[in-house]
Amino acid sequence: MPKPGVVLGLVILALVIGGGIWVRRDATGLGSASDAEMPDVTMADGVADLGALRVTLSTSPRPPYPFERIHLRVRADAGGRPVALEKPEISFEMRMPMGEHRCALVRGDDGWLEADVVLPLCSSGDPRWFAVVQAKAEGRPVIARFQLDLAKVGSER
Ligand SMILES: [Cu+2]
């Protein structure tokens, strides 16, 4: 049997770790979704699987750089057929509040919806942003979440 003090220590450690994760998730405002569940669009197209509907996000350049224009393309499909998104918009957030970064997606080429965004570099050094595509499809809300990491300023292109 371990000493009671050791058991108490482990319980407290578990509470601290659990509490830390809870606070971190809560701070993102992203519900219970963890990073691992969100498609990463830093270096490749990402596809969010929303059951019957799939939402694809494509960014360029790759990787994206802070303070430089990032071109975004979004499309939705179901069973391989394109689905029209109504009132589509995309917003960006970090774990910490970094201001409003929201723009409407407008019709582009080949059924893609497009927008341009410029994202600041967080002074904390955290490069990770979360992109949230919101729209309606056949009257029902669509919310697709992605993650991307901004490249370090001055890094190799
Ligand atoms: Cu910040």
Tab-separated table of C-alpha atoms and ligand atoms in Angstrom:
chain	number	residue	atom	x	y	z
A	1	MET	CA	0.000	0.000	0.000
A	2	PRO	CA	1.378	3.467	-0.867
A	3	LYS	CA	1.475	6.036	1.928
A	4	PRO	CA	-1.686	8.150	2.316
A	5	GLY	CA	0.371	11.250	1.500
A	6	VAL	CA	1.397	9.777	-1.854
A	7	VAL	CA	-2.209	8.904	-2.731
A	8	LEU	CA	-3.374	12.396	-1.800
A	9	GLY	CA	-0.556	13.858	-3.909
A	10	LEU	CA	-1.620	11.818	-6.935
A	11	VAL	CA	-5.243	12.846	-6.489
A	12	ILE	CA	-4.254	16.517	-6.336
A	13	LEU	CA	-1.990	16.085	-9.382
A	14	ALA	CA	-4.878	14.485	-11.317
A	15	LEU	CA	-7.162	17.372	-10.336
A	16	VAL	CA	-4.591	19.962	-11.425
A	17	ILE	CA	-3.998	18.266	-14.783
A	18	GLY	CA	-7.717	17.713	-15.338
A	19	GLY	CA	-8.483	21.284	-14.327
A	20	GLY	CA	-5.783	22.618	-16.643
A	21	ILE	CA	-7.214	20.775	-19.615
A	22	TRP	CA	-10.710	21.915	-18.772
A	23	VAL	CA	-9.677	25.572	-18.507
A	24	ARG	CA	-7.699	25.355	-21.742
A	25	ARG	CA	-10.623	23.895	-23.662
A	26	ASP	CA	-13.006	26.382	-22.179
A	27	ALA	CA	-10.725	29.295	-23.065
A	28	THR	CA	-10.804	28.386	-26.754
A	29	GLY	CA	-14.572	28.734	-26.904
A	30	LEU	CA	-14.396	25.715	-29.147
A	31	GLY	CA	-16.442	23.396	-26.987
A	32	SER	CA	-15.036	19.979	-26.321
A	33	ALA	CA	-13.208	19.603	-29.639
A	34	SER	CA	-9.491	19.038	-29.109
A	35	ASP	CA	-6.825	20.090	-31.600
A	36	ALA	CA	-6.385	16.474	-32.680
A	37	GLU	CA	-9.971	16.337	-33.922
A	38	MET	CA	-9.628	19.452	-36.083
A	39	PRO	CA	-8.225	19.091	-39.601
A	40	ASP	CA	-4.910	20.911	-39.953
A	41	VAL	CA	-4.759	23.188	-43.007
A	42	THR	CA	-1.212	24.475	-42.449
A	43	MET	CA	0.352	22.432	-45.256
A	44	ALA	CA	-2.583	20.704	-47.007
A	45	ASP	CA	-6.306	20.986	-47.648
A	46	GLY	CA	-8.365	20.008	-44.622
A	47	VAL	CA	-11.698	18.228	-44.697
A	48	ALA	CA	-14.121	18.524	-41.780
A	49	ASP	CA	-16.461	15.556	-41.710
A	50	LEU	CA	-19.848	16.674	-40.400
A	51	GLY	CA	-21.682	13.431	-41.003
A	52	ALA	CA	-23.455	13.659	-44.352
A	53	LEU	CA	-21.726	16.948	-45.163
A	54	ARG	CA	-18.016	17.474	-45.748
A	55	VAL	CA	-16.464	20.927	-45.662
A	56	THR	CA	-13.065	21.491	-47.284
A	57	LEU	CA	-10.782	24.414	-46.431
A	58	SER	CA	-7.784	25.249	-48.579
A	59	THR	CA	-5.270	27.991	-47.764
A	60	SER	CA	-2.523	29.609	-49.745
A	61	PRO	CA	0.359	30.132	-49.378
A	62	ARG	CA	1.421	27.125	-47.350
A	63	PRO	CA	2.457	27.576	-44.713
A	64	PRO	CA	0.628	30.864	-44.096
A	65	TYR	CA	2.626	33.806	-42.727
A	66	PRO	CA	1.548	36.372	-40.132
A	67	PHE	CA	0.766	39.900	-41.380
A	68	GLU	CA	0.521	38.648	-44.978
A	69	ARG	CA	-2.501	37.969	-47.109
A	70	ILE	CA	-3.833	34.416	-46.790
A	71	HIS	CA	-6.174	33.288	-49.530
A	72	LEU	CA	-8.917	30.955	-48.314
A	73	ARG	CA	-11.115	28.650	-50.351
A	74	VAL	CA	-14.031	26.671	-48.956
A	75	ARG	CA	-16.445	24.193	-50.441
A	76	ALA	CA	-18.971	21.705	-49.166
A	77	ASP	CA	-20.071	18.413	-50.607
A	78	ALA	CA	-22.310	15.502	-49.713
A	79	GLY	CA	-21.842	12.142	-51.349
A	80	GLY	CA	-19.407	13.696	-53.823
A	81	ARG	CA	-21.906	16.337	-54.971
A	82	PRO	CA	-21.419	20.028	-54.220
A	83	VAL	CA	-23.692	21.561	-51.592
A	84	ALA	CA	-24.576	25.261	-51.662
A	85	LEU	CA	-23.716	27.084	-48.445
A	86	GLU	CA	-25.900	30.044	-47.510
A	87	LYS	CA	-24.456	33.098	-45.726
A	88	PRO	CA	-21.016	31.513	-45.522
A	89	GLU	CA	-18.399	33.193	-43.377
A	90	ILE	CA	-15.095	32.299	-41.818
A	91	SER	CA	-13.685	33.510	-38.535
A	92	PHE	CA	-10.374	33.031	-36.780
A	93	GLU	CA	-9.589	32.744	-33.120
A	94	MET	CA	-6.769	31.702	-30.849
A	95	ARG	CA	-6.755	30.270	-27.365
A	96	MET	CA	-6.308	33.817	-26.079
A	97	PRO	CA	-8.558	36.682	-27.225
A	98	MET	CA	-6.941	38.219	-30.328
A	99	GLY	CA	-9.749	40.438	-31.599
A	100	GLU	CA	-12.344	39.876	-34.296
A	101	HIS	CA	-11.189	38.200	-37.499
A	102	ARG	CA	-14.305	37.424	-39.450
A	103	CYS	CA	-15.120	37.733	-43.115
A	104	ALA	CA	-17.800	36.726	-45.558
A	105	LEU	CA	-16.938	34.038	-48.104
A	106	VAL	CA	-17.858	35.041	-51.632
A	107	ARG	CA	-18.419	32.947	-54.738
A	108	GLY	CA	-15.244	32.208	-56.649
A	109	ASP	CA	-14.156	29.804	-59.362
A	110	ASP	CA	-15.256	26.186	-59.743
A	111	GLY	CA	-17.777	26.270	-56.916
A	112	TRP	CA	-15.284	27.454	-54.310
A	113	LEU	CA	-16.159	30.151	-51.801
A	114	GLU	CA	-13.295	32.564	-51.248
A	115	ALA	CA	-11.961	35.159	-48.840
A	116	ASP	CA	-8.676	36.817	-47.934
A	117	VAL	CA	-7.500	37.344	-44.397
A	118	VAL	CA	-4.442	38.782	-42.658
A	119	LEU	CA	-3.683	37.327	-39.250
A	120	PRO	CA	-1.443	38.938	-36.644
A	121	LEU	CA	1.345	37.164	-34.835
A	122	CYS	CA	0.536	36.498	-31.234
A	123	SER	CA	3.045	38.036	-28.841
A	124	SER	CA	2.867	34.848	-26.770
A	125	GLY	CA	4.629	33.036	-29.624
A	126	ASP	CA	1.720	30.619	-30.047
A	127	PRO	CA	1.380	30.177	-33.851
A	128	ARG	CA	-1.900	28.235	-33.763
A	129	TRP	CA	-5.140	29.687	-35.014
A	130	PHE	CA	-8.523	28.034	-35.283
A	131	ALA	CA	-10.600	28.705	-38.386
A	132	VAL	CA	-14.348	28.334	-38.059
A	133	VAL	CA	-16.521	28.134	-41.177
A	134	GLN	CA	-20.137	28.974	-40.454
A	135	ALA	CA	-23.022	28.818	-42.880
A	136	LYS	CA	-26.385	27.244	-43.481
A	137	ALA	CA	-27.141	24.361	-45.790
A	138	GLU	CA	-30.782	23.658	-46.554
A	139	GLY	CA	-31.720	25.840	-43.605
A	140	ARG	CA	-29.585	23.982	-41.093
A	141	PRO	CA	-26.521	25.441	-39.396
A	142	VAL	CA	-23.113	24.292	-40.558
A	143	ILE	CA	-20.064	24.764	-38.325
A	144	ALA	CA	-16.723	23.364	-39.431
A	145	ARG	CA	-13.536	23.899	-37.427
A	146	PHE	CA	-9.944	23.724	-38.613
A	147	GLN	CA	-6.534	24.582	-37.217
A	148	LEU	CA	-3.492	26.188	-38.778
A	149	ASP	CA	-0.047	27.251	-37.594
A	150	LEU	CA	1.465	30.484	-38.884
A	151	ALA	CA	5.066	30.222	-40.048
A	152	LYS	CA	7.765	32.028	-38.116
A	153	VAL	CA	8.626	35.429	-39.590
A	154	GLY	CA	11.936	35.176	-41.424
A	155	SER	CA	11.813	31.385	-41.740
A	156	GLU	CA	12.729	29.636	-45.005
A	157	ARG	CA	10.197	29.825	-47.826
B	1	CU	CU	-2.205	36.716	-28.617
